[in-house]
mmCIF file of C-alpha atoms and ligand atoms in Angstrom:
data_model
loop_
_atom_site.group_PDB
_atom_site.id
_atom_site.type_symbol
_atom_site.label_atom_id
_atom_site.label_comp_id
_atom_site.label_asym_id
_atom_site.label_seq_id
_atom_site.Cartn_x
_atom_site.Cartn_y
_atom_site.Cartn_z
ATOM 1 C CA MET V 15 0.000 0.000 0.000
ATOM 2 C CA HIS V 16 1.422 3.389 -0.990
ATOM 3 C CA HIS V 17 -0.510 5.318 1.666
ATOM 4 C CA ASN V 18 -2.146 5.007 5.085
ATOM 5 C CA PHE V 19 -5.266 7.113 4.432
ATOM 6 C CA ASN V 20 -8.444 6.172 6.275
ATOM 7 C CA PHE V 21 -11.841 7.784 6.901
ATOM 8 C CA LYS V 22 -11.347 8.174 10.666
ATOM 9 C CA ASP V 23 -8.091 10.153 10.397
ATOM 10 C CA VAL V 24 -9.517 12.316 7.608
ATOM 11 C CA LEU V 25 -12.481 13.204 9.845
ATOM 12 C CA THR V 26 -10.195 14.283 12.679
ATOM 13 C CA ALA V 27 -7.925 16.290 10.386
ATOM 14 C CA SER V 28 -10.766 18.020 8.551
ATOM 15 C CA ALA V 29 -12.410 19.060 11.831
ATOM 16 C CA ARG V 30 -9.099 20.714 12.746
ATOM 17 C CA ALA V 31 -8.685 22.483 9.386
ATOM 18 C CA SER V 32 -12.272 23.736 9.103
ATOM 19 C CA TRP V 33 -13.019 27.472 8.649
ATOM 20 C CA ALA V 34 -16.024 29.721 8.020
ATOM 21 C CA ILE V 35 -16.564 31.880 4.924
ATOM 22 C CA GLU V 36 -17.278 34.909 7.163
ATOM 23 C CA ASP V 37 -13.759 34.634 8.591
ATOM 24 C CA VAL V 38 -11.965 34.081 5.288
ATOM 25 C CA LEU V 39 -13.866 36.664 3.229
ATOM 26 C CA PRO V 40 -15.573 39.045 5.667
ATOM 27 C CA ASP V 41 -17.898 41.795 4.420
ATOM 28 C CA GLY V 42 -15.901 44.823 3.351
ATOM 29 C CA SER V 43 -12.891 42.755 2.164
ATOM 30 C CA ARG V 44 -10.718 44.457 -0.450
ATOM 31 C CA LEU V 45 -8.458 43.067 -3.153
ATOM 32 C CA ASP V 46 -5.242 44.985 -3.803
ATOM 33 C CA PHE V 47 -5.056 45.503 -7.553
ATOM 34 C CA SER V 48 -1.543 46.941 -7.306
ATOM 35 C CA ARG V 49 -0.336 43.371 -6.705
ATOM 36 C CA ARG V 50 -0.276 40.086 -8.569
ATOM 37 C CA PHE V 51 -2.889 37.457 -7.615
ATOM 38 C CA MET V 52 -1.316 34.368 -9.154
ATOM 39 C CA PRO V 53 2.170 32.873 -8.858
ATOM 40 C CA GLU V 54 4.151 33.273 -12.058
ATOM 41 C CA THR V 55 4.660 29.493 -12.468
ATOM 42 C CA LEU V 56 0.917 29.214 -13.200
ATOM 43 C CA ALA V 57 0.101 32.620 -14.721
ATOM 44 C CA ARG V 58 3.135 32.874 -17.049
ATOM 45 C CA THR V 59 2.357 36.504 -17.857
ATOM 46 C CA ALA V 60 5.622 38.181 -16.760
ATOM 47 C CA THR V 61 7.799 36.891 -19.587
ATOM 48 C CA ILE V 62 5.632 37.936 -22.542
ATOM 49 C CA PRO V 63 8.010 40.322 -24.350
ATOM 50 C CA PHE V 64 5.423 42.728 -25.770
ATOM 51 C CA LEU V 65 3.505 43.346 -22.523
ATOM 52 C CA SER V 66 4.458 46.113 -20.092
ATOM 53 C CA GLU V 67 4.760 45.312 -16.394
ATOM 54 C CA GLU V 68 1.308 46.783 -15.735
ATOM 55 C CA GLU V 69 -0.263 44.838 -18.592
ATOM 56 C CA ALA V 70 1.337 41.612 -17.357
ATOM 57 C CA ARG V 71 -0.096 42.263 -13.884
ATOM 58 C CA LEU V 72 -3.545 42.941 -15.301
ATOM 59 C CA LEU V 73 -3.514 39.665 -17.227
ATOM 60 C CA ASN V 74 -2.253 37.937 -14.069
ATOM 61 C CA GLN V 75 -5.285 39.276 -12.155
ATOM 62 C CA ILE V 76 -7.624 38.061 -14.902
ATOM 63 C CA ARG V 77 -5.982 34.656 -14.509
ATOM 64 C CA GLY V 78 -6.593 34.852 -10.755
ATOM 65 C CA HIS V 79 -10.273 35.454 -11.407
ATOM 66 C CA GLU V 80 -10.321 32.548 -13.869
ATOM 67 C CA TYR V 81 -8.524 30.259 -11.399
ATOM 68 C CA LEU V 82 -11.141 30.526 -8.682
ATOM 69 C CA ALA V 83 -13.998 30.596 -11.209
ATOM 70 C CA LEU V 84 -12.816 27.325 -12.779
ATOM 71 C CA PHE V 85 -12.293 25.731 -9.367
ATOM 72 C CA GLY V 86 -15.872 26.664 -8.517
ATOM 73 C CA LEU V 87 -16.955 25.162 -11.831
ATOM 74 C CA VAL V 88 -15.237 21.793 -11.327
ATOM 75 C CA GLU V 89 -16.436 21.616 -7.747
ATOM 76 C CA GLU V 90 -19.977 21.754 -9.102
ATOM 77 C CA PHE V 91 -19.530 18.279 -10.582
ATOM 78 C CA ILE V 92 -17.375 16.985 -7.708
ATOM 79 C CA LEU V 93 -20.165 17.657 -5.194
ATOM 80 C CA PRO V 94 -22.874 15.403 -6.759
ATOM 81 C CA PHE V 95 -20.261 12.772 -7.607
ATOM 82 C CA VAL V 96 -19.171 12.484 -3.964
ATOM 83 C CA LEU V 97 -22.793 12.399 -2.760
ATOM 84 C CA ASP V 98 -23.581 9.603 -5.243
ATOM 85 C CA HIS V 99 -20.555 7.690 -4.009
ATOM 86 C CA ALA V 100 -21.662 8.042 -0.374
ATOM 87 C CA ARG V 101 -25.321 7.209 -0.865
ATOM 88 C CA PRO V 102 -25.310 3.424 -1.534
ATOM 89 C CA GLN V 103 -23.519 2.691 1.767
ATOM 90 C CA LEU V 104 -25.092 5.006 4.312
ATOM 91 C CA ASN V 105 -25.364 2.333 6.995
ATOM 92 C CA GLU V 106 -22.074 0.489 6.842
ATOM 93 C CA ASP V 107 -19.305 2.674 8.170
ATOM 94 C CA ASP V 108 -20.056 5.806 10.202
ATOM 95 C CA HIS V 109 -16.618 7.304 9.576
ATOM 96 C CA ARG V 110 -16.994 6.813 5.832
ATOM 97 C CA VAL V 111 -20.431 8.428 5.701
ATOM 98 C CA ARG V 112 -19.379 11.436 7.756
ATOM 99 C CA ALA V 113 -16.081 11.897 5.906
ATOM 100 C CA LEU V 114 -17.762 11.817 2.469
ATOM 101 C CA LEU V 115 -20.608 14.122 3.510
ATOM 102 C CA GLY V 116 -18.005 16.459 5.013
ATOM 103 C CA PHE V 117 -16.133 16.401 1.698
ATOM 104 C CA ALA V 118 -19.325 17.328 -0.213
ATOM 105 C CA SER V 119 -20.199 20.018 2.310
ATOM 106 C CA GLU V 120 -16.732 21.570 2.063
ATOM 107 C CA GLU V 121 -16.977 21.662 -1.728
ATOM 108 C CA ALA V 122 -20.370 23.388 -1.410
ATOM 109 C CA LYS V 123 -18.686 25.925 0.874
ATOM 110 C CA HIS V 124 -15.842 26.441 -1.621
ATOM 111 C CA ILE V 125 -18.349 27.006 -4.450
ATOM 112 C CA HIS V 126 -20.059 29.612 -2.254
ATOM 113 C CA LEU V 127 -16.730 31.253 -1.353
ATOM 114 C CA PHE V 128 -15.621 31.434 -4.982
ATOM 115 C CA ARG V 129 -18.948 33.001 -6.000
ATOM 116 C CA LYS V 130 -18.472 35.654 -3.337
ATOM 117 C CA PHE V 131 -14.931 36.220 -4.585
ATOM 118 C CA HIS V 132 -16.256 36.592 -8.150
ATOM 119 C CA ALA V 133 -18.696 39.289 -6.994
ATOM 120 C CA LEU V 134 -15.958 41.116 -5.082
ATOM 121 C CA PHE V 135 -13.561 40.929 -8.030
ATOM 122 C CA GLN V 136 -16.113 42.230 -10.524
ATOM 123 C CA GLU V 137 -17.095 45.062 -8.170
ATOM 124 C CA SER V 138 -13.582 46.469 -8.389
ATOM 125 C CA PHE V 139 -12.419 45.338 -11.840
ATOM 126 C CA ALA V 140 -13.177 47.805 -14.620
ATOM 127 C CA THR V 141 -14.665 45.367 -17.143
ATOM 128 C CA PRO V 142 -16.464 41.988 -17.040
ATOM 129 C CA CYS V 143 -14.431 38.748 -17.139
ATOM 130 C CA ALA V 144 -16.280 35.892 -18.842
ATOM 131 C CA VAL V 145 -15.982 32.244 -17.843
ATOM 132 C CA ILE V 146 -16.762 29.073 -19.825
ATOM 133 C CA GLY V 147 -19.962 27.254 -18.999
ATOM 134 C CA PRO V 148 -22.659 26.712 -18.088
ATOM 135 C CA ALA V 149 -21.254 24.625 -15.234
ATOM 136 C CA GLU V 150 -24.236 22.209 -15.369
ATOM 137 C CA ALA V 151 -23.531 21.343 -19.024
ATOM 138 C CA ILE V 152 -19.805 20.843 -18.403
ATOM 139 C CA GLY V 153 -20.568 18.749 -15.307
ATOM 140 C CA ALA V 154 -23.104 16.606 -17.199
ATOM 141 C CA GLU V 155 -20.594 15.882 -19.970
ATOM 142 C CA ILE V 156 -17.968 14.789 -17.414
ATOM 143 C CA LEU V 157 -20.362 12.767 -15.247
ATOM 144 C CA ARG V 158 -21.607 10.676 -18.178
ATOM 145 C CA HIS V 159 -18.243 8.844 -18.068
ATOM 146 C CA ASP V 160 -17.257 5.751 -16.083
ATOM 147 C CA PRO V 161 -17.198 6.711 -12.355
ATOM 148 C CA LEU V 162 -13.586 5.489 -12.100
ATOM 149 C CA ALA V 163 -12.590 7.890 -14.901
ATOM 150 C CA VAL V 164 -14.343 10.747 -13.081
ATOM 151 C CA ALA V 165 -12.791 9.812 -9.717
ATOM 152 C CA LEU V 166 -9.336 9.871 -11.329
ATOM 153 C CA VAL V 167 -9.985 13.349 -12.761
ATOM 154 C CA ILE V 168 -11.046 14.542 -9.299
ATOM 155 C CA LEU V 169 -7.980 12.924 -7.719
ATOM 156 C CA MET V 170 -5.755 14.731 -10.212
ATOM 157 C CA ILE V 171 -7.455 18.049 -9.405
ATOM 158 C CA GLU V 172 -7.113 17.605 -5.633
ATOM 159 C CA TRP V 173 -3.389 16.779 -5.757
ATOM 160 C CA MET V 174 -2.837 19.589 -8.226
ATOM 161 C CA THR V 175 -4.244 22.057 -5.679
ATOM 162 C CA GLN V 176 -1.745 20.793 -3.107
ATOM 163 C CA ASN V 177 1.090 21.239 -5.531
ATOM 164 C CA HIS V 178 0.021 24.791 -6.523
ATOM 165 C CA TYR V 179 -0.146 26.052 -2.971
ATOM 166 C CA LEU V 180 2.955 24.377 -1.571
ATOM 167 C CA ASP V 181 5.246 24.867 -4.579
ATOM 168 C CA SER V 182 4.145 28.262 -5.882
ATOM 169 C CA VAL V 183 1.842 30.227 -3.586
ATOM 170 C CA ARG V 184 2.998 29.732 0.006
ATOM 171 C CA ASP V 185 6.416 31.366 -0.371
ATOM 172 C CA ASP V 186 5.430 34.089 -2.837
ATOM 173 C CA GLY V 187 5.524 37.287 -0.749
ATOM 174 C CA GLU V 188 4.330 39.558 -3.551
ATOM 175 C CA LEU V 189 0.810 38.203 -4.007
ATOM 176 C CA ASP V 190 -2.270 40.109 -2.883
ATOM 177 C CA PRO V 191 -2.698 38.946 0.749
ATOM 178 C CA LEU V 192 -6.465 38.393 0.485
ATOM 179 C CA PHE V 193 -6.213 36.295 -2.677
ATOM 180 C CA LYS V 194 -3.344 34.340 -1.124
ATOM 181 C CA SER V 195 -5.399 33.690 1.996
ATOM 182 C CA LEU V 196 -8.260 32.286 -0.127
ATOM 183 C CA LEU V 197 -5.818 29.896 -1.779
ATOM 184 C CA LYS V 198 -4.402 28.922 1.609
ATOM 185 C CA HIS V 199 -7.772 28.132 3.149
ATOM 186 C CA HIS V 200 -8.851 26.202 0.083
ATOM 187 C CA TRP V 201 -5.617 24.182 0.200
ATOM 188 C CA MET V 202 -6.115 23.359 3.895
ATOM 189 C CA GLU V 203 -9.396 21.555 3.240
ATOM 190 C CA GLU V 204 -8.384 20.070 -0.093
ATOM 191 C CA ALA V 205 -5.578 18.143 1.619
ATOM 192 C CA GLN V 206 -8.206 15.826 3.101
ATOM 193 C CA HIS V 207 -10.114 15.584 -0.178
ATOM 194 C CA ALA V 208 -7.075 14.186 -1.940
ATOM 195 C CA LYS V 209 -6.992 11.345 0.602
ATOM 196 C CA LEU V 210 -10.715 10.633 0.264
ATOM 197 C CA ASP V 211 -10.379 10.613 -3.518
ATOM 198 C CA THR V 212 -7.597 8.069 -3.255
ATOM 199 C CA LEU V 213 -9.953 5.817 -1.260
ATOM 200 C CA MET V 214 -12.746 6.431 -3.805
ATOM 201 C CA VAL V 215 -10.493 5.505 -6.728
ATOM 202 C CA GLU V 216 -9.387 2.310 -4.966
ATOM 203 C CA ALA V 217 -12.972 1.302 -4.167
ATOM 204 C CA LEU V 218 -14.066 1.914 -7.775
ATOM 205 C CA ALA V 219 -11.083 0.006 -9.221
ATOM 206 C CA GLU V 220 -11.476 -3.009 -6.942
ATOM 207 C CA GLY V 221 -12.225 -6.262 -8.718
ATOM 208 C CA ARG V 222 -11.978 -4.765 -12.197
ATOM 209 C CA SER V 223 -10.272 -6.599 -15.048
ATOM 210 C CA ALA V 224 -7.276 -5.033 -16.809
ATOM 211 C CA ALA V 225 -9.526 -4.285 -19.803
ATOM 212 C CA ALA V 226 -12.097 -2.512 -17.624
ATOM 213 C CA ILE V 227 -9.365 -0.377 -16.050
ATOM 214 C CA GLU V 228 -8.061 0.453 -19.481
ATOM 215 C CA ARG V 229 -11.514 1.603 -20.564
ATOM 216 C CA ALA V 230 -11.654 3.873 -17.515
ATOM 217 C CA ILE V 231 -8.295 5.387 -18.519
ATOM 218 C CA ASP V 232 -9.748 5.970 -22.013
ATOM 219 C CA GLY V 233 -12.544 7.879 -20.284
ATOM 220 C CA PHE V 234 -10.061 9.798 -18.131
ATOM 221 C CA LEU V 235 -8.120 10.909 -21.217
ATOM 222 C CA GLU V 236 -11.347 11.795 -23.016
ATOM 223 C CA ILE V 237 -12.376 14.051 -20.119
ATOM 224 C CA GLY V 238 -8.888 15.570 -20.225
ATOM 225 C CA LEU V 239 -9.320 16.490 -23.909
ATOM 226 C CA PHE V 240 -12.784 17.879 -23.234
ATOM 227 C CA LEU V 241 -11.378 20.066 -20.431
ATOM 228 C CA ASP V 242 -8.500 21.134 -22.660
ATOM 229 C CA ALA V 243 -10.948 22.377 -25.322
ATOM 230 C CA GLY V 244 -12.658 24.373 -22.554
ATOM 231 C CA LEU V 245 -9.290 25.823 -21.507
ATOM 232 C CA LYS V 246 -8.693 26.982 -25.070
ATOM 233 C CA ASN V 247 -12.026 28.820 -25.046
ATOM 234 C CA GLN V 248 -11.250 30.253 -21.612
ATOM 235 C CA THR V 249 -7.912 31.546 -22.899
ATOM 236 C CA ALA V 250 -9.706 33.507 -25.639
ATOM 237 C CA MET V 251 -12.149 34.897 -23.043
ATOM 238 C CA ASN V 252 -9.244 35.979 -20.806
ATOM 239 C CA LEU V 253 -7.608 37.796 -23.708
ATOM 240 C CA ASP V 254 -10.858 39.540 -24.668
ATOM 241 C CA ALA V 255 -11.181 40.713 -21.050
ATOM 242 C CA PHE V 256 -7.544 41.830 -21.097
ATOM 243 C CA VAL V 257 -7.972 43.886 -24.279
ATOM 244 C CA GLU V 258 -11.111 45.509 -22.922
ATOM 245 C CA ALA V 259 -9.639 46.283 -19.504
ATOM 246 C CA SER V 260 -6.256 47.531 -20.736
ATOM 247 C CA GLY V 261 -7.329 49.256 -23.942
ATOM 248 C CA ARG V 262 -4.249 47.647 -25.468
ATOM 249 C CA ARG V 263 -4.497 46.875 -29.173
ATOM 250 C CA LEU V 264 -2.936 43.544 -30.095
ATOM 251 C CA SER V 265 -1.767 42.899 -33.649
ATOM 252 C CA ALA V 266 -2.964 39.618 -35.200
ATOM 253 C CA ARG V 267 0.526 38.198 -34.621
ATOM 254 C CA GLU V 268 0.585 39.248 -30.953
ATOM 255 C CA ARG V 269 -2.882 37.863 -30.364
ATOM 256 C CA ARG V 270 -1.906 34.493 -31.889
ATOM 257 C CA ALA V 271 1.283 34.353 -29.839
ATOM 258 C CA LEU V 272 -0.593 35.220 -26.639
ATOM 259 C CA GLU V 273 -3.311 32.661 -27.345
ATOM 260 C CA GLY V 274 -0.766 29.870 -27.788
ATOM 261 C CA GLN V 275 1.352 30.871 -24.815
ATOM 262 C CA GLN V 276 -1.583 31.388 -22.448
ATOM 263 C CA HIS V 277 -3.429 28.244 -23.533
ATOM 264 C CA GLN V 278 -0.293 26.318 -22.570
ATOM 265 C CA ALA V 279 -0.218 28.156 -19.216
ATOM 266 C CA LEU V 280 -3.818 27.078 -18.516
ATOM 267 C CA ARG V 281 -3.025 23.537 -19.634
ATOM 268 C CA PHE V 282 -0.179 23.363 -17.153
ATOM 269 C CA THR V 283 -2.277 24.925 -14.392
ATOM 270 C CA TYR V 284 -5.248 22.544 -14.636
ATOM 271 C CA LEU V 285 -3.878 19.399 -16.286
ATOM 272 C CA GLY V 286 -0.084 19.177 -16.532
ATOM 273 C CA SER V 287 0.685 20.021 -12.909
ATOM 274 C CA GLY V 288 -1.773 17.351 -11.751
ATOM 275 C CA LEU V 289 -0.776 14.623 -14.225
ATOM 276 C CA VAL V 290 2.796 14.553 -12.910
ATOM 277 C CA HIS V 291 1.933 14.693 -9.199
ATOM 278 C CA PRO V 292 3.751 11.756 -7.558
ATOM 279 C CA ARG V 293 0.829 10.913 -5.252
ATOM 280 C CA PHE V 294 -1.597 10.875 -8.177
ATOM 281 C CA LEU V 295 0.723 8.674 -10.220
ATOM 282 C CA ALA V 296 1.316 6.343 -7.259
ATOM 283 C CA THR V 297 -2.430 5.674 -6.995
ATOM 284 C CA VAL V 298 -2.698 5.041 -10.743
ATOM 285 C CA GLN V 299 0.349 2.762 -10.570
ATOM 286 C CA ALA V 300 -1.256 0.768 -7.756
ATOM 287 C CA ILE V 301 -4.345 0.042 -9.855
ATOM 288 C CA SER V 302 -2.421 -0.525 -13.099
ATOM 289 C CA PRO V 303 1.256 0.046 -14.018
ATOM 290 C CA ALA V 304 0.233 0.195 -17.719
ATOM 291 C CA ALA V 305 -2.261 2.977 -16.932
ATOM 292 C CA ARG V 306 0.451 4.920 -15.138
ATOM 293 C CA ASP V 307 2.688 4.694 -18.216
ATOM 294 C CA ARG V 308 -0.125 5.859 -20.475
ATOM 295 C CA ILE V 309 -0.852 8.895 -18.308
ATOM 296 C CA ALA V 310 2.823 9.750 -17.815
ATOM 297 C CA GLY V 311 3.180 9.517 -21.626
ATOM 298 C CA VAL V 312 0.640 12.292 -22.314
ATOM 299 C CA ALA V 313 1.727 14.588 -19.440
ATOM 300 C CA PRO V 314 4.462 16.444 -21.417
ATOM 301 C CA ILE V 315 1.836 17.857 -23.838
ATOM 302 C CA PHE V 316 0.405 19.784 -20.913
ATOM 303 C CA SER V 317 3.630 20.978 -19.320
HETATM 304 FE FE1 FE2 A 6 -12.565 22.734 -3.068
HETATM 305 FE FE1 FE2 A 7 -11.803 19.352 -3.147
#
């Protein structure tokens, strides 16, 4: 076994990490638009040669808005998925039931928090920032896949969040403190979700033939491509918002270059950084070494 996760320990840890929206984003909170919101490893806006420092920061803030909006969006399909996973066994293991309902409840709280953030951001930002959707349609497309494929996508997302905070956000002293605090509080609760997802993946993989696991990996990769197409659309929306907010005219060549460069930045943020996470890969390896090789093989496209 590559881990020692169990429902009882997760319950204890999540009770300790729990916070209230009112404390994390109290009424009257202010974002500091003189600062960056996102770490450069994810935003990748500082090295674009034809953007000024101010323009790079503006695009970084648009990416910050997108980051929490897309987290809210994926959490809208995670919530019903976790509830469906809990429901068939409500009488068997009290720790399991409470841990899974706690997971769903925390995701509902995160969705609420990110909606409040969106309202606060738009209050202060000069122009509207559009987001792909509707979330229900995206969620329905993902949830029509094999539950093991969906659980693997969720596992990738949860570990990715850990990686973003620990590797890029925690030690970045230049980020807006409020935005950073939102990422920190999200990370604190997501740490337990990653463990619960590992247990969900194992339960869904149990007793499956190699062929059935392979079909689930097909589904996982299909969802990945579907998300990637959404990221491409989101990139175009970010750039439209950037042009409107900055008043900067981009030549056709600059626009094309920015679209390619920023699409890759979104790919790394939401797919590439999760696909290479060692804990994610260890879980895939445990259910199928061939599946691990397949996933590791596609990861470089999203780096
Ligand atoms: Fe969350
Ligand atoms: Fe989560």
